Amino acid sequence: MTPLRFLAPSWIASIAFAASACSGAPSPASKPAAPSSVAEGTTAAKSAEGSWRSRGYGLLLTVSGGGLRLHHETAAGCCVDPMESAELLETFGYGRTGPNATSRFFGPPGETQILFDRIDRLPASCEQKRAWDAPEVLDVFAATFSEHYAFFAERGVDWPARVQAGRAKVTPGMPDGAFFDVLTKMLEGLGDAHVGLSAEIDGEMRMFEDPHSRTLGLLAARARAEGRPVKEVERAWLRAYRDGILQGILDGKGRQTANDRIFWGFAARQVGYLNVVTMGGFDEGSPEKERAALESALDEALPAFLERASTVIVDVTNNRGGYDFVARAIASRFAAKKTLVYAKQAYRAEGVEPQAFYVEPSPKVRFTGRVFLLTSDITVSAGEVFTLSMRALPNVVHYGTPTRGALSDMLVKPLPNGWTVSLSNETYRDAKGQAFEGRGIPPTEPFDFFPEGDLMNGHASSVRKLLAHLGLGGMVPLKGP
């Protein structure tokens, strides 16, 4: 892995894949330290014991004195998740009462809250052990997307037609590789960075992803033209991006910190510059350690900006996503007051109000002066959540090109043969009620930071051109304090 990329574009912020059948769970926006039991406040909630069905998400949760069990349910079948209770507690170990006596929210405080309704017992199909042939696995795959994928219309895909075409090619006992190809063909063209398929076939991992990005597409085309592996060309491009920041923008005087995920310094005499390439990966440990490493980096940068800068540029043109809580934590360093930044709602979560998220001013050092936010078509996932969070602040102006358009948390789902799919099932809306899934978040001021004619070095020179356009230092490298 290169210093600038810790997660593949379409598998951001997900939990680890398990190899056994029916593995997987919804990917939380963050994973706080697990409590010892399902709790409400600091008191174990005896009232949570029993079986629960989620609204949206397709989950069946069982809470007992012995811990938690999770099942995944579709119209085509049900199977148990192999995750141990201790792992499930990381996501479902927090709860609070719902809108009535037979409902309850589960989810980490301040993060995604999933509403469950109490049921008398699990469906009988959830306890049956059985073998699944390829046509039956296809049925679960098709039902998973039919019941939970929220953006077929936005992506221009006729899913029933694709299911029909796929079903015609699937037969019992067909080779796994051929079956994998059928499923990936059904997903091609969605262009959703959060849609993926992962499988172990003949001892090798195969993954499908189809994230639409003009810039990454141009890099792939260059690799094909030069007869080189795409990853090799991307690595070279990422090295040029990093060097362009450190030398071309920060004149060799910048800092690279937080596990090489954050760059900061001064792009001109009174212009601070902060570049965040992932919303996570700052520490290899828990989310608490992630947050500590992030705050440590910001505790260095923000006082320097406050002391020396009248303007700060925040650059997420190459941000590949991560944790939503990280996105909001960074935005809190530029907020003057508590601000509604977005709300989200799961597909087919009937009767559930959108969950609102706010950015509150950090108690630590903040910069509330003029800020320019930079994005591109690479900016994705939690990078787009950061974009929503910053755009809601009155001191921020958004420059760049539209973001990738994949804001939803990834819903990670098992297939009965041990393969794993991920998909987008949540609609994020900004404070004005606008949704950007599939089309990206448009900038206030258009500006291309990855010009086609200069892919390798265009980012740094484009930032310098923006400085000149804004009257903030032009193309002259910063010399002296």
Coordinates of C-alpha atoms in Angstrom, one line a residue:
M1 CA 0.0 0.0 0.0
T2 CA 1.1 3.5 -0.7
P3 CA 1.2 6.2 2.1
L4 CA -1.8 7.9 0.5
R5 CA -4.2 5.0 0.3
F6 CA -5.2 2.7 3.1
L7 CA -8.6 1.5 1.8
A8 CA -9.8 0.4 -1.6
P9 CA -12.4 2.9 -3.0
S10 CA -15.4 0.5 -2.7
W11 CA -14.7 -1.1 0.6
I12 CA -14.4 1.9 2.9
A13 CA -15.2 1.7 6.6
S14 CA -16.4 -1.9 6.4
I15 CA -15.8 -4.6 8.9
A16 CA -13.5 -7.5 8.0
F17 CA -14.8 -10.1 5.6
A18 CA -15.3 -13.6 7.0
A19 CA -14.8 -16.7 4.9
S20 CA -17.6 -18.8 6.3
A21 CA -21.1 -18.8 4.9
C22 CA -23.5 -16.0 5.9
S23 CA -20.6 -13.9 7.2
G24 CA -20.8 -10.1 7.4
A25 CA -22.7 -7.3 9.2
P26 CA -23.7 -3.8 8.5
S27 CA -20.7 -1.5 8.5
P28 CA -21.0 1.1 11.3
A29 CA -19.8 4.6 10.8
S30 CA -17.5 4.0 13.7
K31 CA -16.8 1.1 16.1
P32 CA -16.6 2.3 19.7
A33 CA -15.1 0.0 22.3
A34 CA -17.6 -2.7 23.1
P35 CA -19.6 -2.6 26.3
S36 CA -20.1 -5.8 28.3
S37 CA -23.8 -6.0 27.6
V38 CA -26.6 -4.2 25.7
A39 CA -27.0 -1.0 27.7
E40 CA -29.0 2.1 28.0
G41 CA -26.9 4.8 29.6
T42 CA -24.8 2.9 32.1
T43 CA -27.4 0.3 33.1
A44 CA -27.8 -3.1 31.5
A45 CA -31.1 -3.2 29.8
K46 CA -33.0 -6.3 30.7
S47 CA -35.9 -5.0 28.6
A48 CA -33.7 -5.5 25.5
E49 CA -33.8 -9.3 25.8
G50 CA -35.7 -11.1 23.0
S51 CA -35.8 -11.1 19.2
W52 CA -35.9 -8.0 17.1
R53 CA -36.4 -7.2 13.4
S54 CA -34.9 -4.0 11.9
R55 CA -36.7 -1.5 9.8
G56 CA -34.6 -1.5 6.7
Y57 CA -31.2 -3.2 6.8
G58 CA -32.6 -6.8 6.8
L59 CA -31.4 -7.7 10.2
L60 CA -32.8 -10.0 12.9
L61 CA -31.1 -9.5 16.3
T62 CA -31.5 -11.8 19.3
V63 CA -30.5 -10.5 22.8
S64 CA -30.2 -12.8 25.7
G65 CA -28.2 -13.2 28.9
G66 CA -25.7 -15.2 26.9
G67 CA -25.0 -12.4 24.5
L68 CA -26.1 -11.4 20.9
R69 CA -26.9 -13.3 17.7
L70 CA -27.5 -11.8 14.3
H71 CA -29.3 -13.2 11.3
H72 CA -29.7 -11.7 7.8
E73 CA -33.2 -12.0 6.3
T74 CA -34.4 -11.7 2.7
A75 CA -37.5 -13.0 1.0
A76 CA -35.2 -15.7 -0.5
G77 CA -33.8 -17.0 2.7
C78 CA -32.3 -16.4 6.2
C79 CA -29.0 -17.4 7.7
V80 CA -27.1 -16.8 10.9
D81 CA -24.1 -14.5 11.1
P82 CA -21.0 -16.3 12.4
M83 CA -19.7 -13.2 14.3
E84 CA -19.2 -13.8 18.0
S85 CA -21.3 -11.9 20.5
A86 CA -18.3 -9.8 21.6
E87 CA -17.9 -8.5 18.0
L88 CA -21.7 -7.9 17.6
L89 CA -21.6 -5.8 20.8
E90 CA -19.3 -3.3 19.0
T91 CA -22.3 -2.2 16.9
F92 CA -25.4 -3.4 18.7
G93 CA -24.2 -3.2 22.3
Y94 CA -25.9 0.2 22.7
G95 CA -29.6 0.7 22.8
R96 CA -32.4 3.1 23.8
T97 CA -36.1 3.0 23.8
G98 CA -38.0 3.5 20.5
P99 CA -41.2 5.4 19.7
N100 CA -43.3 2.7 21.4
A101 CA -43.1 -0.1 23.9
T102 CA -42.3 -2.8 21.3
S103 CA -39.5 -0.9 19.5
R104 CA -35.9 -0.1 20.3
F105 CA -33.0 1.7 18.7
F106 CA -29.6 -0.1 18.6
G107 CA -26.4 1.6 17.6
P108 CA -23.3 3.5 19.0
P109 CA -24.1 6.8 20.6
G110 CA -23.9 9.7 18.1
E111 CA -23.7 7.3 15.2
T112 CA -26.1 5.3 13.0
Q113 CA -29.2 4.3 15.0
I114 CA -31.2 1.4 13.6
L115 CA -34.8 1.0 14.8
F116 CA -35.9 -2.6 15.6
D117 CA -39.3 -4.0 16.4
R118 CA -39.8 -6.8 18.9
I119 CA -41.0 -10.1 17.4
D120 CA -42.2 -13.2 19.2
R121 CA -39.6 -15.5 17.7
L122 CA -37.2 -15.9 14.8
P123 CA -38.6 -17.2 11.5
A124 CA -38.2 -21.0 11.4
S125 CA -36.0 -20.7 8.2
C126 CA -33.3 -18.9 10.3
E127 CA -32.6 -22.1 12.2
Q128 CA -32.5 -24.5 9.3
K129 CA -29.2 -25.8 8.1
R130 CA -29.1 -26.5 4.5
A131 CA -27.0 -26.6 1.4
W132 CA -27.4 -23.9 -1.2
D133 CA -26.9 -24.3 -5.0
A134 CA -26.0 -21.5 -7.4
P135 CA -29.6 -20.6 -8.4
E136 CA -30.7 -20.3 -4.8
V137 CA -27.6 -18.1 -4.0
L138 CA -28.6 -16.0 -7.0
D139 CA -32.0 -15.6 -5.5
V140 CA -30.6 -14.3 -2.2
F141 CA -28.2 -12.0 -4.1
A142 CA -31.1 -10.6 -6.2
A143 CA -33.3 -10.2 -3.2
T144 CA -30.6 -8.4 -1.2
F145 CA -30.3 -5.7 -3.8
S146 CA -34.0 -5.5 -4.5
E147 CA -34.8 -5.0 -0.8
H148 CA -32.0 -2.8 0.2
Y149 CA -30.2 -1.0 -2.7
A150 CA -31.7 2.5 -2.8
F151 CA -30.4 4.0 -6.0
F152 CA -31.3 2.0 -9.1
A153 CA -33.2 4.9 -10.5
E154 CA -30.3 7.4 -9.9
R155 CA -27.9 4.9 -11.5
G156 CA -30.1 4.2 -14.5
V157 CA -30.3 0.4 -13.9
D158 CA -33.2 -1.9 -14.6
W159 CA -32.6 -4.4 -11.8
P160 CA -35.4 -6.9 -12.6
A161 CA -34.1 -7.2 -16.2
R162 CA -30.6 -7.8 -14.9
V163 CA -31.9 -10.5 -12.6
Q164 CA -33.8 -12.2 -15.4
A165 CA -30.7 -12.2 -17.6
G166 CA -28.5 -13.5 -14.8
R167 CA -30.9 -16.2 -13.8
A168 CA -30.9 -17.6 -17.4
K169 CA -27.1 -18.2 -17.1
V170 CA -27.0 -19.9 -13.7
T171 CA -27.3 -23.6 -13.3
P172 CA -26.9 -26.0 -10.3
G173 CA -23.3 -27.1 -9.8
M174 CA -21.8 -24.5 -12.2
P175 CA -18.1 -23.6 -11.5
D176 CA -17.7 -20.8 -8.9
G177 CA -15.6 -18.7 -11.2
A178 CA -18.4 -18.7 -13.9
F179 CA -21.0 -18.0 -11.2
F180 CA -18.9 -15.0 -9.9
D181 CA -18.7 -13.6 -13.4
V182 CA -22.6 -13.8 -13.8
L183 CA -23.0 -11.8 -10.5
T184 CA -20.5 -9.2 -11.4
K185 CA -22.1 -8.7 -14.8
M186 CA -25.3 -7.9 -13.0
L187 CA -23.5 -5.2 -11.1
E188 CA -21.5 -3.6 -13.9
G189 CA -22.3 -0.1 -14.8
L190 CA -23.8 0.9 -11.4
G191 CA -20.6 3.1 -10.9
D192 CA -21.2 3.0 -7.1
A193 CA -18.1 3.0 -5.0
H194 CA -19.9 1.2 -2.2
V195 CA -21.1 -1.7 -4.3
G196 CA -18.8 -4.7 -4.3
L197 CA -18.6 -8.5 -4.4
S198 CA -15.9 -10.5 -2.6
A199 CA -15.3 -14.2 -3.0
E200 CA -12.7 -16.8 -2.3
I201 CA -12.4 -19.1 -5.3
D202 CA -9.9 -21.9 -5.6
G203 CA -7.9 -20.4 -2.7
E204 CA -7.7 -16.9 -4.2
M205 CA -9.7 -13.8 -3.3
R206 CA -11.6 -12.2 -6.1
M207 CA -13.2 -8.8 -5.8
F208 CA -15.5 -6.8 -8.0
E209 CA -15.8 -3.0 -7.8
D210 CA -17.1 -0.5 -10.3
P211 CA -16.5 2.9 -8.9
H212 CA -17.0 5.7 -11.5
S213 CA -14.4 8.4 -11.4
R214 CA -13.2 10.3 -14.5
T215 CA -9.7 10.8 -13.0
L216 CA -9.2 7.2 -12.0
G217 CA -10.6 6.2 -15.4
L218 CA -8.0 8.3 -17.1
L219 CA -5.3 6.6 -15.1
A220 CA -6.6 3.2 -16.0
A221 CA -6.7 4.2 -19.7
R222 CA -3.1 5.4 -19.4
A223 CA -2.1 2.1 -17.9
R224 CA -3.7 0.1 -20.7
A225 CA -2.1 2.3 -23.3
E226 CA 1.3 1.8 -21.7
G227 CA 0.8 -1.9 -21.1
R228 CA 1.4 -1.4 -17.4
P229 CA -0.7 -2.7 -14.4
V230 CA -3.3 -0.1 -13.3
K231 CA -2.1 -0.3 -9.7
E232 CA 1.4 0.5 -10.7
V233 CA 0.3 3.6 -12.6
E234 CA -1.9 4.7 -9.6
R235 CA 1.0 4.2 -7.2
A236 CA 3.2 6.5 -9.3
W237 CA 0.4 9.0 -9.5
L238 CA -0.1 9.0 -5.8
R239 CA 3.6 9.5 -5.2
A240 CA 3.5 12.5 -7.5
Y241 CA 0.4 13.8 -5.7
R242 CA 2.2 13.5 -2.3
D243 CA 5.4 15.1 -3.6
G244 CA 3.4 17.9 -5.3
I245 CA 1.9 18.7 -1.9
L246 CA 5.1 18.7 0.0
Q247 CA 7.3 20.4 -2.5
G248 CA 5.0 22.3 -5.0
I249 CA 2.4 23.6 -2.5
L250 CA 4.2 23.6 0.9
D251 CA 7.7 24.4 -0.6
G252 CA 9.4 21.7 1.4
K253 CA 8.3 23.1 4.7
G254 CA 5.1 21.1 5.4
R255 CA 4.3 18.3 7.8
Q256 CA 3.2 14.8 7.0
T257 CA 1.6 13.2 10.0
A258 CA -1.2 10.9 11.4
N259 CA 0.3 7.8 9.8
D260 CA 0.9 9.8 6.6
R261 CA -2.8 10.6 6.1
I262 CA -2.6 14.3 6.9
F263 CA -0.5 17.0 5.3
W264 CA -0.4 20.6 6.6
G265 CA 1.7 23.7 6.4
F266 CA 1.5 27.1 4.6
A267 CA 0.8 27.5 0.9
A268 CA 1.5 31.3 1.1
R269 CA 2.5 33.8 3.7
Q270 CA -1.0 33.9 5.4
V271 CA -2.6 30.8 3.8
G272 CA -2.8 27.7 5.8
Y273 CA -3.1 24.4 4.0
L274 CA -4.6 21.1 5.3
N275 CA -4.9 18.0 3.2
V276 CA -6.6 14.9 4.5
V277 CA -6.4 11.8 2.3
T278 CA -8.5 9.4 4.4
M279 CA -11.0 9.8 7.1
G280 CA -9.3 7.2 9.2
G281 CA -6.2 5.1 9.2
F282 CA -4.4 7.6 11.5
D283 CA -3.6 4.8 14.0
E284 CA -3.8 1.0 13.6
G285 CA -5.8 0.5 16.8
S286 CA -9.3 1.2 17.9
P287 CA -11.5 4.2 16.9
E288 CA -10.5 5.8 20.2
K289 CA -6.9 5.7 19.1
E290 CA -7.9 6.9 15.6
R291 CA -9.5 9.9 17.2
A292 CA -6.5 10.6 19.5
A293 CA -4.1 10.5 16.6
L294 CA -6.4 12.8 14.6
E295 CA -6.7 15.3 17.4
S296 CA -3.0 15.3 17.9
A297 CA -2.4 16.2 14.3
L298 CA -5.0 19.0 14.4
D299 CA -3.6 20.2 17.7
E300 CA -0.4 21.0 15.9
A301 CA -1.9 22.5 12.7
L302 CA -4.8 24.6 14.1
P303 CA -2.8 26.8 16.5
A304 CA -0.3 27.5 13.7
F305 CA -3.1 28.5 11.4
L306 CA -4.8 30.6 14.0
E307 CA -1.5 32.4 14.7
R308 CA -0.3 33.0 11.1
A309 CA -3.2 32.5 8.6
S310 CA -6.0 34.7 7.5
T311 CA -7.2 32.0 5.2
V312 CA -7.1 28.2 5.3
I313 CA -7.4 25.8 2.4
V314 CA -8.8 22.3 3.3
D315 CA -8.0 19.9 0.5
V316 CA -9.9 16.6 0.2
T317 CA -9.4 16.1 -3.6
N318 CA -7.9 12.7 -3.0
N319 CA -9.9 11.6 0.0
R320 CA -10.9 7.9 -0.2
G321 CA -13.3 7.9 2.8
G322 CA -13.3 6.2 6.2
Y323 CA -15.3 7.1 9.2
D324 CA -18.1 9.7 9.4
F325 CA -17.2 10.6 12.9
V326 CA -13.7 11.6 11.7
A327 CA -15.3 13.8 9.0
R328 CA -17.4 15.6 11.6
A329 CA -14.5 15.9 14.1
I330 CA -12.4 17.7 11.5
A331 CA -15.2 20.0 10.5
S332 CA -15.7 20.9 14.2
R333 CA -12.4 22.6 14.1
F334 CA -13.8 25.2 11.7
A335 CA -17.3 25.6 13.2
A336 CA -18.4 28.7 15.2
K337 CA -21.7 27.2 16.3
K338 CA -23.7 24.0 16.4
T339 CA -24.9 23.4 12.8
L340 CA -27.1 20.8 11.2
V341 CA -25.0 19.4 8.4
Y342 CA -27.0 16.4 7.1
A343 CA -29.6 13.8 7.9
K344 CA -29.9 10.2 6.6
Q345 CA -32.5 7.6 6.3
A346 CA -32.4 3.9 5.3
Y347 CA -34.2 2.5 2.3
R348 CA -37.6 0.9 3.2
A349 CA -37.2 1.9 6.9
E350 CA -40.9 2.6 7.2
G351 CA -42.0 5.0 9.8
V352 CA -38.4 6.0 10.8
E353 CA -37.6 9.7 10.8
P354 CA -34.3 10.7 9.2
Q355 CA -31.5 10.8 11.7
A356 CA -30.0 14.3 11.9
F357 CA -26.3 14.9 12.4
Y358 CA -24.7 18.1 13.6
V359 CA -21.2 19.6 13.8
E360 CA -20.6 21.3 17.1
P361 CA -17.6 23.6 17.7
S362 CA -14.7 21.7 19.1
P363 CA -13.6 22.6 22.6
K364 CA -10.0 22.7 21.2
V365 CA -8.4 25.3 19.0
R366 CA -10.5 26.2 16.1
F367 CA -10.2 28.4 12.9
T368 CA -13.4 30.2 12.1
G369 CA -12.0 32.6 9.5
R370 CA -12.2 32.2 5.7
V371 CA -11.9 28.6 4.5
F372 CA -11.8 27.2 1.0
L373 CA -12.8 23.5 0.6
L374 CA -11.3 21.6 -2.4
T375 CA -12.9 18.5 -3.8
S376 CA -12.7 16.3 -6.9
D377 CA -14.4 13.3 -8.6
I378 CA -12.2 11.1 -6.4
T379 CA -13.6 12.5 -3.1
V380 CA -15.9 9.8 -1.9
S381 CA -17.8 8.3 1.1
A382 CA -16.8 9.9 4.4
G383 CA -14.9 12.4 2.3
E384 CA -18.3 13.5 0.9
V385 CA -19.8 13.5 4.4
F386 CA -17.0 15.9 5.3
T387 CA -17.9 18.0 2.2
L388 CA -21.5 18.2 3.5
S389 CA -20.3 19.1 6.9
M390 CA -18.0 21.9 5.7
R391 CA -20.4 23.3 3.2
A392 CA -23.0 23.9 5.9
L393 CA -20.6 26.3 7.7
P394 CA -21.0 29.9 6.6
N395 CA -17.2 30.6 6.5
V396 CA -16.5 27.9 3.9
V397 CA -16.5 28.2 0.1
H398 CA -16.4 25.0 -1.9
Y399 CA -14.1 24.9 -5.0
G400 CA -13.5 21.9 -7.3
T401 CA -15.4 19.4 -9.3
P402 CA -18.4 17.3 -8.1
T403 CA -17.6 14.5 -5.7
R404 CA -18.0 10.8 -6.5
G405 CA -21.6 10.5 -5.3
A406 CA -21.4 7.5 -2.9
L407 CA -22.4 8.9 0.5
S408 CA -24.3 6.0 2.1
D409 CA -22.7 3.8 4.7
M410 CA -21.9 0.4 3.2
L411 CA -24.4 -2.3 4.0
V412 CA -22.3 -5.4 4.1
K413 CA -24.3 -8.6 3.5
P414 CA -23.5 -12.3 3.3
L415 CA -24.4 -14.7 0.6
P416 CA -25.1 -18.3 1.7
N417 CA -22.1 -19.7 -0.1
G418 CA -19.7 -17.6 2.0
W419 CA -19.3 -14.7 -0.5
T420 CA -19.9 -11.1 0.6
V421 CA -21.6 -8.2 -1.1
S422 CA -21.8 -4.6 -0.1
L423 CA -24.3 -1.9 -1.2
S424 CA -25.7 1.5 -0.6
N425 CA -29.0 1.6 1.4
E426 CA -29.0 5.1 3.0
T427 CA -30.0 8.5 1.6
Y428 CA -28.0 11.4 2.9
R429 CA -29.5 14.8 2.6
D430 CA -27.9 18.1 3.3
A431 CA -29.4 20.8 5.6
K432 CA -31.5 22.0 2.6
G433 CA -32.9 18.5 1.9
Q434 CA -30.8 17.9 -1.2
A435 CA -29.5 14.4 -2.0
F436 CA -26.3 13.8 -4.0
E437 CA -26.1 10.0 -4.4
G438 CA -25.2 9.1 -7.9
R439 CA -24.4 12.6 -9.0
G440 CA -21.9 13.9 -6.5
I441 CA -21.9 17.2 -4.5
P442 CA -21.4 20.1 -6.9
P443 CA -18.9 22.8 -5.9
T444 CA -20.0 26.4 -5.4
E445 CA -17.1 27.4 -7.7
P446 CA -16.0 25.0 -10.4
F447 CA -12.2 24.3 -10.6
D448 CA -10.4 21.2 -12.0
F449 CA -7.6 20.0 -9.8
F450 CA -6.8 17.0 -12.0
P451 CA -6.5 18.4 -15.5
E452 CA -6.5 15.7 -18.2
G453 CA -3.5 17.2 -19.9
D454 CA -1.3 16.9 -16.7
L455 CA -2.5 14.1 -14.6
M456 CA 0.8 13.4 -12.9
N457 CA 1.6 16.9 -11.7
G458 CA -1.6 18.8 -12.3
H459 CA -2.9 18.9 -8.7
A460 CA -0.1 21.0 -7.2
S461 CA 0.0 23.4 -10.1
S462 CA -3.8 23.7 -10.0
V463 CA -3.8 24.6 -6.3
R464 CA -1.2 27.3 -7.1
K465 CA -3.4 28.6 -9.9
L466 CA -6.3 28.8 -7.5
L467 CA -4.1 30.8 -5.1
A468 CA -3.4 33.2 -7.9
H469 CA -7.0 33.4 -8.9
L470 CA -7.9 34.2 -5.3
G471 CA -5.1 36.7 -4.9
L472 CA -3.5 34.6 -2.2
G473 CA 0.1 34.1 -3.3
G474 CA 0.0 33.1 -6.9
M475 CA 2.6 30.8 -8.3
V476 CA 5.5 32.2 -6.2
P477 CA 6.7 29.5 -3.7
L478 CA 6.6 30.5 -0.1
K479 CA 10.0 31.8 1.2
G480 CA 10.7 32.6 4.8
P481 CA 8.3 32.6 7.7

